[in-house]
Short mmCIF file of N, CA and C in Angstrom, two decimals:
data_model
loop_
_atom_site.label_atom_id
_atom_site.label_comp_id
_atom_site.label_asym_id
_atom_site.label_seq_id
_atom_site.Cartn_x
_atom_site.Cartn_y
_atom_site.Cartn_z
N MET A 1 1.13 -1.34 -0.07
CA MET A 1 -0.05 -0.31 -0.20
C MET A 1 0.72 1.33 -0.08
N ASN A 2 0.38 2.39 -0.54
CA ASN A 2 1.21 3.69 -0.76
C ASN A 2 1.42 4.11 1.06
N TYR A 3 2.41 5.37 1.27
CA TYR A 3 2.73 5.23 2.20
C TYR A 3 2.26 7.28 2.28
N VAL A 4 1.83 7.90 3.08
CA VAL A 4 1.34 9.34 3.08
C VAL A 4 2.58 10.33 4.08
N ASP A 5 3.07 11.33 3.87
CA ASP A 5 3.34 12.01 4.79
C ASP A 5 2.11 13.47 4.89
N GLY A 6 1.68 13.38 6.50
CA GLY A 6 0.72 14.71 6.83
C GLY A 6 1.47 15.54 7.16
N TYR A 7 1.07 17.11 6.96
CA TYR A 7 1.41 17.87 7.34
C TYR A 7 0.03 18.82 8.41
N LEU A 8 0.37 19.43 9.08
CA LEU A 8 -0.43 20.92 9.71
C LEU A 8 0.63 22.09 9.76
N VAL A 9 0.19 23.47 9.17
CA VAL A 9 0.99 24.54 9.32
C VAL A 9 0.11 25.35 9.49
N PRO A 10 0.65 26.52 10.29
CA PRO A 10 -0.55 27.71 10.79
C PRO A 10 0.29 28.83 9.45
N VAL A 11 -0.75 29.28 9.09
CA VAL A 11 -0.18 30.50 7.53
C VAL A 11 -0.58 31.49 8.18
N PRO A 12 -0.46 32.39 7.77
CA PRO A 12 -0.95 34.05 8.08
C PRO A 12 -1.68 34.27 6.78
N THR A 13 -3.25 34.75 6.98
CA THR A 13 -4.22 34.62 6.03
C THR A 13 -3.08 35.42 4.90
N THR A 14 -2.70 36.69 5.47
CA THR A 14 -2.23 37.59 4.38
C THR A 14 -1.10 36.79 2.95
N ASN A 15 -0.48 35.74 3.90
CA ASN A 15 0.30 35.05 3.16
C ASN A 15 -0.03 34.08 2.32
N ARG A 16 -1.00 33.70 2.23
CA ARG A 16 -1.94 32.92 1.29
C ARG A 16 -1.15 32.49 -0.11
N GLU A 17 -1.56 33.83 -1.16
CA GLU A 17 -0.50 33.46 -2.19
C GLU A 17 0.95 33.14 -2.09
N ALA A 18 1.48 33.82 -1.32
CA ALA A 18 3.28 33.28 -0.77
C ALA A 18 3.15 31.85 -1.16
N TYR A 19 2.16 31.47 0.04
CA TYR A 19 2.02 30.14 0.00
C TYR A 19 1.84 28.98 -0.47
N LEU A 20 1.00 29.60 -1.43
CA LEU A 20 0.37 28.75 -2.77
C LEU A 20 1.36 28.61 -3.59
N LYS A 21 2.42 29.55 -3.73
CA LYS A 21 3.48 29.66 -4.86
C LYS A 21 4.70 28.90 -4.48
N ILE A 22 4.71 28.67 -3.02
CA ILE A 22 5.86 27.15 -2.77
C ILE A 22 5.23 26.12 -2.56
N ALA A 23 3.88 25.98 -2.21
CA ALA A 23 3.21 24.85 -2.28
C ALA A 23 3.41 24.36 -3.58
N LEU A 24 3.28 24.94 -4.86
CA LEU A 24 3.10 24.44 -5.85
C LEU A 24 4.79 23.90 -6.61
N GLU A 25 5.63 24.97 -6.24
CA GLU A 25 6.78 24.24 -6.30
C GLU A 25 7.10 22.87 -5.68
N MET A 26 6.80 23.09 -4.37
CA MET A 26 7.30 21.79 -3.56
C MET A 26 6.58 20.71 -4.18
N ALA A 27 5.31 20.69 -4.42
CA ALA A 27 4.41 19.92 -5.22
C ALA A 27 5.22 19.47 -6.35
N ALA A 28 5.92 20.26 -6.89
CA ALA A 28 6.70 20.07 -8.41
C ALA A 28 8.06 19.05 -8.13
N LEU A 29 8.44 19.20 -7.03
CA LEU A 29 9.61 18.83 -6.60
C LEU A 29 9.47 17.45 -5.83
N PHE A 30 8.48 17.49 -5.07
CA PHE A 30 7.83 15.91 -4.49
C PHE A 30 7.80 14.90 -5.96
N LYS A 31 7.19 15.34 -6.59
CA LYS A 31 6.44 14.52 -7.74
C LYS A 31 7.63 14.29 -8.31
N GLN A 32 8.76 15.02 -8.61
CA GLN A 32 9.89 15.24 -9.59
C GLN A 32 10.42 13.95 -8.82
N HIS A 33 10.57 13.48 -8.01
CA HIS A 33 11.10 12.92 -7.40
C HIS A 33 10.46 11.38 -6.35
N GLY A 34 9.00 11.31 -7.11
CA GLY A 34 8.34 9.68 -6.76
C GLY A 34 7.04 9.83 -5.86
N ALA A 35 6.75 10.70 -5.84
CA ALA A 35 5.70 11.18 -4.86
C ALA A 35 4.47 11.09 -6.16
N LEU A 36 3.39 10.28 -5.72
CA LEU A 36 2.22 10.40 -6.59
C LEU A 36 0.94 11.34 -6.80
N GLN A 37 1.05 12.00 -5.32
CA GLN A 37 0.14 13.12 -5.22
C GLN A 37 0.67 13.82 -4.04
N VAL A 38 0.23 15.20 -4.17
CA VAL A 38 0.12 16.40 -3.32
C VAL A 38 -0.77 16.95 -3.18
N VAL A 39 -1.16 16.86 -1.80
CA VAL A 39 -2.49 18.02 -1.63
C VAL A 39 -2.42 18.89 -0.39
N GLU A 40 -2.86 20.01 -0.98
CA GLU A 40 -2.77 21.51 0.05
C GLU A 40 -4.19 21.82 0.09
N CYS A 41 -4.55 21.91 1.43
CA CYS A 41 -5.97 22.24 1.85
C CYS A 41 -5.67 23.49 2.71
N TRP A 42 -6.27 24.55 2.49
CA TRP A 42 -6.50 26.14 3.13
C TRP A 42 -7.63 25.86 4.24
N GLY A 43 -7.30 25.88 5.42
CA GLY A 43 -8.73 26.01 6.30
C GLY A 43 -9.63 26.55 5.91
N ASP A 44 -10.96 26.03 6.04
CA ASP A 44 -12.07 26.82 5.77
C ASP A 44 -13.58 26.36 7.06
N ASP A 45 -13.37 25.71 7.33
CA ASP A 45 -14.26 24.78 8.58
C ASP A 45 -13.60 24.62 9.64
N VAL A 46 -12.42 24.95 10.13
CA VAL A 46 -11.70 24.48 11.57
C VAL A 46 -11.97 24.71 12.81
N PRO A 47 -13.11 23.85 13.36
CA PRO A 47 -13.49 24.78 14.79
C PRO A 47 -12.67 24.30 15.66
N GLU A 48 -12.88 25.56 16.55
CA GLU A 48 -11.61 25.64 17.87
C GLU A 48 -12.24 24.55 19.12
N GLY A 49 -11.54 23.67 19.56
CA GLY A 49 -11.74 22.88 20.56
C GLY A 49 -11.55 23.13 21.70
N LYS A 50 -12.16 22.63 22.47
CA LYS A 50 -11.63 22.41 24.27
C LYS A 50 -11.02 21.75 24.51
N VAL A 51 -10.40 20.42 24.29
CA VAL A 51 -9.48 19.91 24.96
C VAL A 51 -8.15 19.85 23.32
N THR A 52 -8.36 19.70 22.19
CA THR A 52 -7.53 19.78 21.42
C THR A 52 -8.23 20.18 19.85
N SER A 53 -7.32 20.37 19.28
CA SER A 53 -7.80 20.95 17.92
C SER A 53 -6.89 21.11 16.89
N PHE A 54 -7.26 21.15 15.44
CA PHE A 54 -6.29 21.57 14.63
C PHE A 54 -5.63 23.08 15.00
N SER A 55 -6.42 23.84 15.59
CA SER A 55 -5.57 25.27 15.66
C SER A 55 -4.99 24.93 17.15
N MET A 56 -5.23 24.31 18.17
CA MET A 56 -4.21 24.20 19.03
C MET A 56 -3.16 23.48 18.88
N ALA A 57 -3.47 22.10 17.98
CA ALA A 57 -1.95 21.73 17.66
C ALA A 57 -0.98 22.51 17.09
N VAL A 58 -1.33 23.51 16.23
CA VAL A 58 -0.30 24.49 15.54
C VAL A 58 0.08 25.51 16.38
N GLN A 59 -0.52 25.82 17.58
CA GLN A 59 -0.55 27.23 18.43
C GLN A 59 -1.24 28.35 17.58
N ARG A 60 -2.29 28.15 16.28
CA ARG A 60 -2.72 29.18 15.41
C ARG A 60 -2.61 30.46 16.35
N LYS A 61 -2.32 31.66 15.81
CA LYS A 61 -2.69 32.69 16.46
C LYS A 61 -3.89 33.19 15.32
N PRO A 62 -4.53 34.62 15.96
CA PRO A 62 -5.97 35.09 15.59
C PRO A 62 -5.81 35.35 13.71
N GLU A 63 -4.69 35.68 13.45
CA GLU A 63 -4.50 36.13 11.86
C GLU A 63 -3.99 34.99 11.12
N GLU A 64 -3.96 33.95 11.37
CA GLU A 64 -3.63 32.23 11.21
C GLU A 64 -4.63 31.39 10.64
N VAL A 65 -4.36 30.91 9.50
CA VAL A 65 -5.42 29.58 9.18
C VAL A 65 -4.78 28.21 9.30
N VAL A 66 -5.28 27.26 9.81
CA VAL A 66 -4.37 26.20 9.40
C VAL A 66 -4.49 25.61 7.94
N VAL A 67 -3.18 25.18 8.01
CA VAL A 67 -3.20 24.40 6.12
C VAL A 67 -3.26 23.06 6.12
N PHE A 68 -3.57 22.02 6.07
CA PHE A 68 -3.53 20.70 6.01
C PHE A 68 -3.34 20.06 4.78
N SER A 69 -1.84 19.17 4.77
CA SER A 69 -1.62 19.06 3.41
C SER A 69 -1.22 17.37 3.55
N TRP A 70 -0.94 16.62 2.75
CA TRP A 70 -0.19 15.35 2.48
C TRP A 70 0.46 15.04 1.39
N VAL A 71 1.36 14.32 1.11
CA VAL A 71 1.90 13.99 0.33
C VAL A 71 1.25 12.67 0.23
N VAL A 72 1.43 11.56 -1.33
CA VAL A 72 1.20 10.28 -1.61
C VAL A 72 2.16 9.69 -1.93
N TRP A 73 2.87 8.67 -1.07
CA TRP A 73 4.27 8.23 -1.97
C TRP A 73 3.46 6.51 -2.24
N PRO A 74 4.55 5.88 -3.38
CA PRO A 74 4.24 4.45 -3.42
C PRO A 74 4.06 3.67 -2.59
N SER A 75 5.24 3.58 -1.65
CA SER A 75 6.16 3.07 -0.38
C SER A 75 6.41 4.02 0.57
N LYS A 76 6.96 3.65 1.28
CA LYS A 76 8.26 3.93 2.50
C LYS A 76 9.15 4.08 1.91
N GLN A 77 9.75 3.17 1.37
CA GLN A 77 10.93 3.31 0.62
C GLN A 77 11.25 4.16 -0.13
N ALA A 78 10.19 4.23 -1.00
CA ALA A 78 9.67 5.72 -2.15
C ALA A 78 10.14 6.72 -1.47
N ARG A 79 9.28 6.78 -0.30
CA ARG A 79 9.20 8.08 0.50
C ARG A 79 10.71 8.50 0.84
N ASP A 80 10.98 7.39 1.93
CA ASP A 80 12.71 7.81 2.15
C ASP A 80 13.62 8.30 0.81
N ASP A 81 13.32 7.70 -0.24
CA ASP A 81 14.56 7.94 -1.34
C ASP A 81 14.21 9.32 -1.63
N GLY A 82 12.81 9.31 -1.97
CA GLY A 82 12.52 10.63 -2.60
C GLY A 82 12.77 11.96 -1.60
N MET A 83 12.28 11.85 -0.30
CA MET A 83 12.44 12.87 0.54
C MET A 83 13.88 13.32 0.72
N LYS A 84 14.88 12.10 0.44
CA LYS A 84 16.03 12.57 0.69
C LYS A 84 16.65 13.32 -0.52
N LYS A 85 16.27 12.95 -1.51
CA LYS A 85 16.31 13.78 -3.02
C LYS A 85 15.97 15.30 -2.70
N VAL A 86 14.85 15.30 -2.26
CA VAL A 86 14.04 16.66 -2.07
C VAL A 86 15.13 17.50 -1.00
N MET A 87 15.46 16.79 -0.34
CA MET A 87 15.92 17.90 0.97
C MET A 87 17.59 18.13 0.54
N GLU A 88 17.96 17.26 -0.40
CA GLU A 88 19.20 17.86 -1.16
C GLU A 88 19.24 18.98 -2.06
N HIS A 89 18.02 19.15 -2.44
CA HIS A 89 17.67 19.88 -3.90
C HIS A 89 18.23 21.43 -3.37
N PRO A 90 18.73 22.12 -4.46
CA PRO A 90 19.27 23.29 -3.97
C PRO A 90 18.44 24.53 -3.40
N SER A 91 17.06 24.24 -3.63
CA SER A 91 16.28 25.14 -3.24
C SER A 91 15.52 24.88 -1.47
N MET A 92 15.89 23.72 -1.11
CA MET A 92 15.86 23.46 0.09
C MET A 92 17.14 23.95 0.80
N GLN A 93 18.16 24.49 0.68
CA GLN A 93 19.45 24.84 1.37
C GLN A 93 19.35 26.22 1.86
N LYS A 94 18.03 27.00 1.44
CA LYS A 94 17.91 28.27 1.97
C LYS A 94 17.58 28.41 3.41
N GLY A 95 17.31 27.97 3.92
CA GLY A 95 16.53 28.01 5.24
C GLY A 95 15.41 28.50 5.63
N PRO A 96 14.89 28.48 6.85
CA PRO A 96 13.44 28.91 6.85
C PRO A 96 13.49 30.48 6.55
N GLU A 97 14.51 31.68 6.49
CA GLU A 97 14.20 32.72 5.87
C GLU A 97 13.52 33.12 4.61
N GLY A 98 12.17 33.65 5.02
CA GLY A 98 11.45 34.18 3.73
C GLY A 98 10.34 32.97 3.81
N MET A 99 10.00 32.22 4.56
CA MET A 99 8.87 30.93 4.36
C MET A 99 8.07 31.69 4.76
N PRO A 100 6.24 31.75 4.53
CA PRO A 100 5.50 32.32 4.71
C PRO A 100 4.89 31.98 5.84
N PHE A 101 5.17 30.93 6.69
CA PHE A 101 4.29 30.62 7.84
C PHE A 101 6.09 30.54 8.84
N ASP A 102 5.53 29.59 10.15
CA ASP A 102 6.48 29.68 11.30
C ASP A 102 6.39 28.16 10.95
N GLY A 103 7.50 27.85 10.80
CA GLY A 103 8.19 26.52 10.54
C GLY A 103 8.16 25.72 11.74
N GLN A 104 8.62 26.22 12.86
CA GLN A 104 8.71 25.79 14.31
C GLN A 104 6.85 25.21 14.70
N ARG A 105 6.14 25.39 14.01
CA ARG A 105 4.79 25.09 14.69
C ARG A 105 4.27 24.30 13.39
N MET A 106 4.87 24.05 12.47
CA MET A 106 4.58 22.79 11.64
C MET A 106 4.76 21.51 12.41
N ILE A 107 3.54 21.05 11.82
CA ILE A 107 3.48 18.89 12.50
C ILE A 107 3.72 18.67 11.66
N PHE A 108 4.13 17.16 11.15
CA PHE A 108 4.31 16.28 10.41
C PHE A 108 4.70 15.19 10.82
N GLY A 109 4.49 14.24 10.17
CA GLY A 109 4.98 12.79 10.01
C GLY A 109 4.22 11.92 9.02
N GLY A 110 4.79 10.58 9.21
CA GLY A 110 4.68 9.87 8.02
C GLY A 110 3.86 8.43 8.36
N PHE A 111 2.73 7.77 7.58
CA PHE A 111 1.79 7.32 7.70
C PHE A 111 1.66 5.82 6.90
N GLN A 112 1.60 4.60 7.39
CA GLN A 112 1.12 3.56 6.57
C GLN A 112 0.03 3.55 6.17
N VAL A 113 -0.71 3.42 5.01
CA VAL A 113 -1.89 3.42 4.84
C VAL A 113 -2.64 1.84 4.97
N ILE A 114 -3.86 1.63 5.95
CA ILE A 114 -4.37 0.78 6.33
C ILE A 114 -5.79 0.48 5.85
N VAL A 115 -6.38 1.52 5.20
CA VAL A 115 -7.74 1.62 4.57
C VAL A 115 -7.45 2.51 3.46
N ASP A 116 -7.92 2.02 2.13
CA ASP A 116 -8.00 2.88 1.05
C ASP A 116 -9.51 2.63 0.33
N ALA A 117 -10.44 2.93 0.57
CA ALA A 117 -11.68 2.65 -0.07
C ALA A 117 -12.20 3.83 -0.92
#
């Protein structure tokens, strides 16, 4: 079965276009290195929780929105190989300066697909 990397990112609403530009560039880079699909979702109906929520998870500020994203890979090995190449790409060597979000509050992880209906 496929392997999925998932991401939650708090993005200032004023940075939507800058985020979209980088998201499109990253999608092309992921796909160039083996990803099957890249999905970026701009929060539209993300309720605040009392115990936990997407907003609480990323410590969302009032002027931010939560972006929910995932990258689908054919396998964990394909992800490991592809992600290594992505991280070695010159565009990834710039560091966090100029990013349209606070990367310290980004949450990410890799997941084995157990149901694909």
